Tab-separated table of C-alpha atoms in Angstrom:
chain	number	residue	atom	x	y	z
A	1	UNK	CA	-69.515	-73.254	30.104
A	2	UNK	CA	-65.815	-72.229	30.395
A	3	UNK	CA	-65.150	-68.101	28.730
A	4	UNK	CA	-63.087	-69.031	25.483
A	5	UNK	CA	-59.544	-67.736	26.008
A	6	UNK	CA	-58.586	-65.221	24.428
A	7	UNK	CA	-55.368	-62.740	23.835
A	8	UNK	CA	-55.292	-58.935	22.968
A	9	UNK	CA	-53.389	-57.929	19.744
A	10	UNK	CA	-54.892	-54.506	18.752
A	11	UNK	CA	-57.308	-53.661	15.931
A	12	UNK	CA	-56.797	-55.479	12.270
A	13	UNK	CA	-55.271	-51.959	10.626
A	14	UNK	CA	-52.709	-51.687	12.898
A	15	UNK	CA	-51.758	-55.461	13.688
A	16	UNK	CA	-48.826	-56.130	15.147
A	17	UNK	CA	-47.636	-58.605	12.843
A	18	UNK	CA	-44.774	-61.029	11.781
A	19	UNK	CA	-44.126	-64.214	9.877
A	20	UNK	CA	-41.564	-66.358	11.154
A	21	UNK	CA	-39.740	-68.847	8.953
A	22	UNK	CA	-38.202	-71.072	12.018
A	23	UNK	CA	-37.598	-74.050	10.851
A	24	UNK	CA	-37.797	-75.797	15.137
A	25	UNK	CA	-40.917	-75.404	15.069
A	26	UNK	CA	-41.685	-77.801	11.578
A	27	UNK	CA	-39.530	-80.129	13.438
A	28	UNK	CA	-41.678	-80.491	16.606
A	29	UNK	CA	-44.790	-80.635	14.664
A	30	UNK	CA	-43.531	-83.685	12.285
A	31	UNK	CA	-41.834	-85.087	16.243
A	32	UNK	CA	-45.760	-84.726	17.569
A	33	UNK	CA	-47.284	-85.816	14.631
A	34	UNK	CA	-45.368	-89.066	13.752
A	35	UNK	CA	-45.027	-90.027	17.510
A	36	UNK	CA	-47.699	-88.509	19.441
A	37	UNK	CA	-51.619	-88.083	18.991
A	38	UNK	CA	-51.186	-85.316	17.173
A	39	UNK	CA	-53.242	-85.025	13.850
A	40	UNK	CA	-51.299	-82.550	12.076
A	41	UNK	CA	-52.068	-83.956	8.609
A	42	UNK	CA	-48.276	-85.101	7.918
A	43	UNK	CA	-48.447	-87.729	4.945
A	44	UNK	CA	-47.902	-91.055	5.809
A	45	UNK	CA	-44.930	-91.688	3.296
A	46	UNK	CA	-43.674	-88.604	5.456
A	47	UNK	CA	-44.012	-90.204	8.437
A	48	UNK	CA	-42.401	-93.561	7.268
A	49	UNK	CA	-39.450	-92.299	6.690
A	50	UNK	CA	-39.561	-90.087	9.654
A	51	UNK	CA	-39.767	-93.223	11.460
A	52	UNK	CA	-36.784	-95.300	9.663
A	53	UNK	CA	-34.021	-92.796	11.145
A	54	UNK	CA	-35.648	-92.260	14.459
A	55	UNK	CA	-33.989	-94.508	16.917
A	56	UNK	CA	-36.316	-96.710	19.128
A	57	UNK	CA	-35.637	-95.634	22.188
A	58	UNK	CA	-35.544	-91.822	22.133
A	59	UNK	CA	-39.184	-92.218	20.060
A	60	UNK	CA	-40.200	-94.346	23.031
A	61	UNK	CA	-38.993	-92.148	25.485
A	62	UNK	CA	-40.703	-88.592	23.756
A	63	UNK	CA	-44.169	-90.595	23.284
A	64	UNK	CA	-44.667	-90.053	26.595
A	65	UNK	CA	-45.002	-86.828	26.349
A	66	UNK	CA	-47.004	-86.303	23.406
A	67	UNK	CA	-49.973	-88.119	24.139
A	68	UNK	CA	-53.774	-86.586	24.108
A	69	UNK	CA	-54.024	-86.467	27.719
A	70	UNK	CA	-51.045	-83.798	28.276
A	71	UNK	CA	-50.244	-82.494	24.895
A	72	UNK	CA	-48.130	-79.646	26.153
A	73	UNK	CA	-44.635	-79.092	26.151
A	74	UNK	CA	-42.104	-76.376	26.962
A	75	UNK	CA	-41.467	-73.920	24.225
A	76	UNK	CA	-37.535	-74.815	24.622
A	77	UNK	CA	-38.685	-77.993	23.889
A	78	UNK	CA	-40.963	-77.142	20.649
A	79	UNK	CA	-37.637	-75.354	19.329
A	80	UNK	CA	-39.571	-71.739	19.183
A	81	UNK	CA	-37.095	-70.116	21.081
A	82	UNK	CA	-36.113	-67.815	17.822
A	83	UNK	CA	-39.936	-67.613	17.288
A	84	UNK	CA	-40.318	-63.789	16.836
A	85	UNK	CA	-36.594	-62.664	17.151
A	86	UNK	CA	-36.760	-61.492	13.394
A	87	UNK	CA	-33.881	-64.046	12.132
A	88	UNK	CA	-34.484	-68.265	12.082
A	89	UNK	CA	-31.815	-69.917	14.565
A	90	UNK	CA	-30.869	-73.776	12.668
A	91	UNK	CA	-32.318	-76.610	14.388
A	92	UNK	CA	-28.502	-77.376	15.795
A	93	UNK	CA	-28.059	-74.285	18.025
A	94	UNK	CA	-31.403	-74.707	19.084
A	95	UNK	CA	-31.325	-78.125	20.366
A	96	UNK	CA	-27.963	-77.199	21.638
A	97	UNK	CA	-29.666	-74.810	23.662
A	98	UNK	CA	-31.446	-77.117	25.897
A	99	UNK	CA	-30.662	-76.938	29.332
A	100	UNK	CA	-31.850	-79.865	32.564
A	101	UNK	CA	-32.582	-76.493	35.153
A	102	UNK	CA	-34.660	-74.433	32.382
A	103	UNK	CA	-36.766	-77.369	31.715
A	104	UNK	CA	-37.165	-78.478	35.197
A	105	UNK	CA	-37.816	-74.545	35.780
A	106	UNK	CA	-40.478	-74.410	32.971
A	107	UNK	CA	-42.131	-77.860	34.701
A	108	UNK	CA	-42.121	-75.826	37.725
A	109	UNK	CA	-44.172	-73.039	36.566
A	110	UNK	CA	-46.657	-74.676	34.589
A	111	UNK	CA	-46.992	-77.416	37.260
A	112	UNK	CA	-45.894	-76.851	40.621
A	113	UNK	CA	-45.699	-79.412	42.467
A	114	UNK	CA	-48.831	-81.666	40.616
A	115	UNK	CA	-46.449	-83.140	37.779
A	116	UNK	CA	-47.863	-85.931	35.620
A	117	UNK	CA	-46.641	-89.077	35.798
A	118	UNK	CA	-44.576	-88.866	32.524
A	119	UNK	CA	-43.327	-85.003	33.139
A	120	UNK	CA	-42.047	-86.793	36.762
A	121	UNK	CA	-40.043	-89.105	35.284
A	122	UNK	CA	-38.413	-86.337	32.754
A	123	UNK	CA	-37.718	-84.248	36.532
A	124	UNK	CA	-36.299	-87.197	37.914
A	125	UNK	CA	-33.520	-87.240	35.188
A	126	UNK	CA	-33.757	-83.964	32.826
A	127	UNK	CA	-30.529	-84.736	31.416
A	128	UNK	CA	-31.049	-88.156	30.344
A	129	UNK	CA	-33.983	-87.034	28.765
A	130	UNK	CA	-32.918	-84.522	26.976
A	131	UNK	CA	-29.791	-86.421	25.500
A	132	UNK	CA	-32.437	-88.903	24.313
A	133	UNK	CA	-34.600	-86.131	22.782
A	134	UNK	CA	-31.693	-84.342	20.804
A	135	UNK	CA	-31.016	-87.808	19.574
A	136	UNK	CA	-34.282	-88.276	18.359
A	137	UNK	CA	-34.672	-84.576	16.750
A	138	UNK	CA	-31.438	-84.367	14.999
A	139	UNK	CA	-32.439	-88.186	13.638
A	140	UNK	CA	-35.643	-87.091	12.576
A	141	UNK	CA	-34.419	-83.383	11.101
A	142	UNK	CA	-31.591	-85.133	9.122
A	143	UNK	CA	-34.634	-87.060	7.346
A	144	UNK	CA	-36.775	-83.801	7.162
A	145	UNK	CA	-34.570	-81.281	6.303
A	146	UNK	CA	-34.683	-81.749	2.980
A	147	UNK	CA	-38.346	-81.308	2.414
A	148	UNK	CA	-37.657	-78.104	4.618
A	149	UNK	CA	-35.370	-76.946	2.058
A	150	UNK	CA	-37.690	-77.534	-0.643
A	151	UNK	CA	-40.192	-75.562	0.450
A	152	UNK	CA	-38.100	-72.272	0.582
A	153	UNK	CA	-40.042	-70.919	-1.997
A	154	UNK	CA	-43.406	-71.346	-0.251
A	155	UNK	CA	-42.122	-69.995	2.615
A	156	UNK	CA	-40.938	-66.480	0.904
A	157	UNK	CA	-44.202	-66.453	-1.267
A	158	UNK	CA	-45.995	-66.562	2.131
A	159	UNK	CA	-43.809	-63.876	4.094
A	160	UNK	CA	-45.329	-62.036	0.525
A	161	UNK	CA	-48.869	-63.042	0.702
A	162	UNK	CA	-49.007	-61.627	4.408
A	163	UNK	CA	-47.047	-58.348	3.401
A	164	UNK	CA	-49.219	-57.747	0.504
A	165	UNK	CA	-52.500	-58.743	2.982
A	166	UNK	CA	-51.290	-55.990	5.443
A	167	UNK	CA	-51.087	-53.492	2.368
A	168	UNK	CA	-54.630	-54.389	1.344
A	169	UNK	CA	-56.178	-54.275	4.496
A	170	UNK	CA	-56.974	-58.184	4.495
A	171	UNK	CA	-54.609	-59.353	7.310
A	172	UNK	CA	-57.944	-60.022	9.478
A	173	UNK	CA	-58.989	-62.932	6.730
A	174	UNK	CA	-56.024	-64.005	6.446
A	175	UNK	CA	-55.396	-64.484	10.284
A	176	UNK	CA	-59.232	-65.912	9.655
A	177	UNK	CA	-57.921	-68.522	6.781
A	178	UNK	CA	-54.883	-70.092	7.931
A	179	UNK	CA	-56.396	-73.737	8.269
A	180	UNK	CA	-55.556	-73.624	12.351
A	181	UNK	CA	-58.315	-73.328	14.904
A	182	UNK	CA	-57.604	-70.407	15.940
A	183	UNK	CA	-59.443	-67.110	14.474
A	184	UNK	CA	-59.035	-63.313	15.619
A	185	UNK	CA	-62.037	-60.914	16.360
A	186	UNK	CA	-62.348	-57.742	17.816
A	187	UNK	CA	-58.378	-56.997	18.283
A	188	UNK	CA	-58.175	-60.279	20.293
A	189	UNK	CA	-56.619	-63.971	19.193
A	190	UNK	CA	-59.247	-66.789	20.339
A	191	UNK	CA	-57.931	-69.671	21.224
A	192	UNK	CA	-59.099	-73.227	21.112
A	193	UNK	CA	-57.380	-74.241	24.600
A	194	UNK	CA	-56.416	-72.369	27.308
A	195	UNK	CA	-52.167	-72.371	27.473
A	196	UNK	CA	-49.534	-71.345	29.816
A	197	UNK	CA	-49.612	-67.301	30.741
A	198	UNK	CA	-52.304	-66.478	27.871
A	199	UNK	CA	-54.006	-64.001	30.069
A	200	UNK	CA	-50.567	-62.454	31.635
A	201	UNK	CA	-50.627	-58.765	31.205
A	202	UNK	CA	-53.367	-56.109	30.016
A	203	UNK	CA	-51.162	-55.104	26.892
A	204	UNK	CA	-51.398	-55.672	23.303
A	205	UNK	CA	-49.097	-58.779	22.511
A	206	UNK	CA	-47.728	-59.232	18.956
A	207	UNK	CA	-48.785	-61.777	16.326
A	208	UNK	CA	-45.945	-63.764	14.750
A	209	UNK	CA	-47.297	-65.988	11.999
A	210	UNK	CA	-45.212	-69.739	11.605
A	211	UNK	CA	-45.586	-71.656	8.819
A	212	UNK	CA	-45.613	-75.358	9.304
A	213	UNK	CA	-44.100	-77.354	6.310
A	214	UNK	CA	-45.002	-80.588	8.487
A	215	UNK	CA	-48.665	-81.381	7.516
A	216	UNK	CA	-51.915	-80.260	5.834
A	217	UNK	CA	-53.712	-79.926	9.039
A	218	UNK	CA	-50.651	-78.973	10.926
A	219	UNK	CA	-51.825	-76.543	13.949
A	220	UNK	CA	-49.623	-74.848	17.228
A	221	UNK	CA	-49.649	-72.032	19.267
A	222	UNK	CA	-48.146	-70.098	22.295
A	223	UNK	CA	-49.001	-67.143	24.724
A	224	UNK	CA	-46.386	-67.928	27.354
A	225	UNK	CA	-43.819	-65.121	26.171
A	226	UNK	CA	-46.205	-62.018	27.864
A	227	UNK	CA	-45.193	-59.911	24.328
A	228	UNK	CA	-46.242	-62.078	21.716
A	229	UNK	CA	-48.358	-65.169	20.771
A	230	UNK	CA	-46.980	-66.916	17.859
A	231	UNK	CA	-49.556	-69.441	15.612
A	232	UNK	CA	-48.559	-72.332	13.613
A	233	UNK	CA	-50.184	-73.121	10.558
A	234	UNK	CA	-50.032	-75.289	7.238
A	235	UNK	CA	-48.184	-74.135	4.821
A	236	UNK	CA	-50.106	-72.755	1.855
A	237	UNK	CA	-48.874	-75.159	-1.233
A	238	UNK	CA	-47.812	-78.002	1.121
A	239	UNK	CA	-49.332	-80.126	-1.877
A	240	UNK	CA	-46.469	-79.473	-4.170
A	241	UNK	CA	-43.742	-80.630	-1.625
A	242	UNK	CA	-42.383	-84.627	-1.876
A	243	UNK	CA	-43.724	-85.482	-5.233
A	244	UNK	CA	-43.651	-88.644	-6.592
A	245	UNK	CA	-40.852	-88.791	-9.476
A	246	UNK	CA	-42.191	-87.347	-12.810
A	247	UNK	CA	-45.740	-86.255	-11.482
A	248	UNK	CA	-45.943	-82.626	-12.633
A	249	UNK	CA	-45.764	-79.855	-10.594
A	250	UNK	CA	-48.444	-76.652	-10.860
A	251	UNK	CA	-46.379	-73.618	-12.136
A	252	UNK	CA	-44.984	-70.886	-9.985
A	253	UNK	CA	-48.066	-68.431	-8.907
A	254	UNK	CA	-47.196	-64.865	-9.898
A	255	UNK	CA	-50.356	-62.376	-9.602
A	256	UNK	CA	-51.934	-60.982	-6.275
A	257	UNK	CA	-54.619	-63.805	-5.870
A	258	UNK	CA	-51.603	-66.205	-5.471
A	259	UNK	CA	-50.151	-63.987	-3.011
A	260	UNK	CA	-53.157	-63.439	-1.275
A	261	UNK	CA	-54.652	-67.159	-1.029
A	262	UNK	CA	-51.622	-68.912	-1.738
A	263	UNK	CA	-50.989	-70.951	-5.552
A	264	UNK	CA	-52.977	-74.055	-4.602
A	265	UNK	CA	-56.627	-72.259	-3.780
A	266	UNK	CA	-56.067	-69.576	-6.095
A	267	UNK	CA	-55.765	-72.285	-8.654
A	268	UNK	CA	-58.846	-73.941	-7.617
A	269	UNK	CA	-60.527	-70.424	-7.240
A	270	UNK	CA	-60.133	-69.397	-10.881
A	271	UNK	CA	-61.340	-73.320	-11.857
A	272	UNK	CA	-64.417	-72.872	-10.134
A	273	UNK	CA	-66.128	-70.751	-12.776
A	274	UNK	CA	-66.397	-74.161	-14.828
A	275	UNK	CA	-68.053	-75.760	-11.973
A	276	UNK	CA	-65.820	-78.906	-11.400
A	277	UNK	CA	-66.091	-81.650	-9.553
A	278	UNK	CA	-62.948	-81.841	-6.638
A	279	UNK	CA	-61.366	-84.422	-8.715
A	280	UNK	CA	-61.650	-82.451	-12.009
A	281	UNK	CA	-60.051	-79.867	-10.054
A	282	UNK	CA	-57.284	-81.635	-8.294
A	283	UNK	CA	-56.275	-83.196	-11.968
A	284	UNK	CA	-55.888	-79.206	-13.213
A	285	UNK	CA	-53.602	-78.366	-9.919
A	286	UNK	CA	-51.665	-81.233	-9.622
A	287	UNK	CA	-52.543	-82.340	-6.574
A	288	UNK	CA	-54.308	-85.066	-5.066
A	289	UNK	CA	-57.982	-85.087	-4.429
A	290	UNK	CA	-57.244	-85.299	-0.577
A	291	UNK	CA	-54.855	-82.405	-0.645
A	292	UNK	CA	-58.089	-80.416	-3.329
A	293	UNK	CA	-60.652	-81.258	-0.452
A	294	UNK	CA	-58.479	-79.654	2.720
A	295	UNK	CA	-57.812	-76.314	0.255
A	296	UNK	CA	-61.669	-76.628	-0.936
A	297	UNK	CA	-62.998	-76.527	2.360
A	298	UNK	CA	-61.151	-73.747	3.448
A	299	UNK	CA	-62.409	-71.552	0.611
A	300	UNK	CA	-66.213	-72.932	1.546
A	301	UNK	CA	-65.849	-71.604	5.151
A	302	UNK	CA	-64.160	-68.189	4.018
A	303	UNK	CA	-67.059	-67.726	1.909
A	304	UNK	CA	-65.812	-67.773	-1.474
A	305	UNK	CA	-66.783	-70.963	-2.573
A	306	UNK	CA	-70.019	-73.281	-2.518
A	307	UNK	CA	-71.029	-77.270	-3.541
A	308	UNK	CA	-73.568	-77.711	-6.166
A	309	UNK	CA	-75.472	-81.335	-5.980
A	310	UNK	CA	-75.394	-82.235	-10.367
A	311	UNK	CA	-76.926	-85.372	-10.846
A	312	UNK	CA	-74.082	-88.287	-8.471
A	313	UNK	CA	-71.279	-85.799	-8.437
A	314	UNK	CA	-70.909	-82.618	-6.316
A	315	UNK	CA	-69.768	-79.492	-7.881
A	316	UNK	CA	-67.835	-76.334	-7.152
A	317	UNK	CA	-69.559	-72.705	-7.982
A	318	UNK	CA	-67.654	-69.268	-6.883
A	319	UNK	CA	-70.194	-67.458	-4.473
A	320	UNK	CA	-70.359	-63.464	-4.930
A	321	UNK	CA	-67.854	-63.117	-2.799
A	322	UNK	CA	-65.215	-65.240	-4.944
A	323	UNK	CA	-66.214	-63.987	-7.929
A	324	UNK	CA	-65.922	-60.511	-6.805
A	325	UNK	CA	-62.196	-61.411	-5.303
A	326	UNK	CA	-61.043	-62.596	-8.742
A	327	UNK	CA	-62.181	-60.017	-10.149
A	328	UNK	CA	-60.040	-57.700	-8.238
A	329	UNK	CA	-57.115	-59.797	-8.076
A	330	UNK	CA	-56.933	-62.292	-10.617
């Protein structure tokens, strides 16, 4: 059996550790998710209009690339170049950015000379490709970007749910809880998949935290910068983003156990003590009952939360552990 991969990052009280609000990388995850085998959890009505402004042919030509059997791609390509530089570069300049030699350079080093069949084609004319795939990203972004703009406020109350887990001591669970398959132990990132350069050098690397505004099970990751390894990760509130007209929206969290778990499972957290059922609970949030099971399971594998059989239906019950969290937060 093959050693999980893993990347040094230092102990949990003196993490070295960011959140990025880069907008590329929502759009490659919506790209892989809507044209590729990526399940990244991006809701269908998301993905159908996604789909309307794409143009046939550059979605053709990036499907290629995105299927299960060589899921990779260049971080040029995934739009994380501003990934960890402190400051969000727009999707324009980034795509702007792309250059035929530094993708047939990046090819090179993750390849050599054993390219698959779809990365050959891409070598055999990098420009053409890549005037196909800004096509296709600025098509899909123009459709996108307003979703991206909506969640604005997510993304600053989860810049403050990491500062205030760092403050608290917590940034190990909350590295732990990020709905990505990816969990740290021991000073070290584990990783699901090997990737590019995640064993290069013996030094700490830093953690830079990316929240995805693409999809509820929305999950990337990189080690091939040799000073950082940046993970992607839903959103927390994703629920509350592209609501139907006049469905009514949960209000705006304000105490620490919204900061800490984010609005949507602290909502369901401080239900629990009734002992709903999921649905009973999703009709109190405002959310669906899909979007009440993702959050729910989360808090079941973190511990704070169990299922109690009563009578057909299944029921939520705090554990110790939750209980003991609301009381110190709620």
């Amino acid at each position: 059996m093959s050693k999980e991969p893993t990347v040094p990052v230092g102990l949990v009280e003196d993490l070295p550790l960011a959140v990025s609000r880069n907008p590329g990388t929502t759009l490659f995850s919506v790209i892989s998710s809507t044209f590729g085998d990526a399940a990244h959890g991006t809701p269908p009505e998301w993905r159908r209009a996604v789909r309307a402004a794409a143009p046939a042919g550059a979605a053709a030509t990036v499907r290629a690339l995105l299927t299960a059997s060589h899921p990779w791609a260049p971080d040029s390509l995934a739009l994380t170049s501003a990934v960890g530089a402190g400051a969000a570069t727009p999707v324009a300049e980034e795509l702007d950015r792309l250059d035929p030699d530094a993708l047939l350079g990046d090819l090179g080093e993750r390849y050599g000379e054993h390219l698959p069949a779809a990365w050959r084609r891409v070598a055999d004319r990098p420009g053409e490709f890549l005037t196909a795939y800004r096509t296709l990203a600025r098509s899909v972004w123009d459709a996108f970007a307003p979703l991206w703009h909506q969640a604005d406020a997510l993304l600053g109350r989860e810049v403050e749910r990491v500062g205030a887990a760092a403050v608290t001591g917590t940034l190990g669970t909350v590295v732990n809880d990020l709905g990505a398959p990816v969990r740290y132990a021991d000073g070290r990132v584990h990783l699901p998949h090997t990737c590019p350069r995640h064993a290069a050098g013996t030094g700490r690397r830093r953690l830079v935290l990316v929240p995805l505004a693409s999809g509820f099970g929305a999950c990337t990751y990189s080690a091939e910068d040799p000073g950082l390894i940046w993970i992607g990760y839903p959103l927390p509130g994703l629920g509350r983003l592209g609501h139907r007209t006049g469905e009514r929206h949960p209000p705006p969290a304000q105490d620490r156990l919204d900061l800490v778990l984010g609005p949507v499972r602290a909502a369901l957290l401080r239900q629990a003590h009734r002992r709903p059922s999921v649905s009973e609970a999703a009709r109190h949030a405002h959310i669906t009952v899909s979007t009440a099971t993702y959050h729910c399971d989360l808090l079941t594998r973190s511990g704070l939360l169990r299922r109690l059989r009563h009578g057909r239906e299944t029921r939520l019950c705090l554990t110790d552990d939750g209980a003991a969290l609301l009381d110190l937060l709620a």
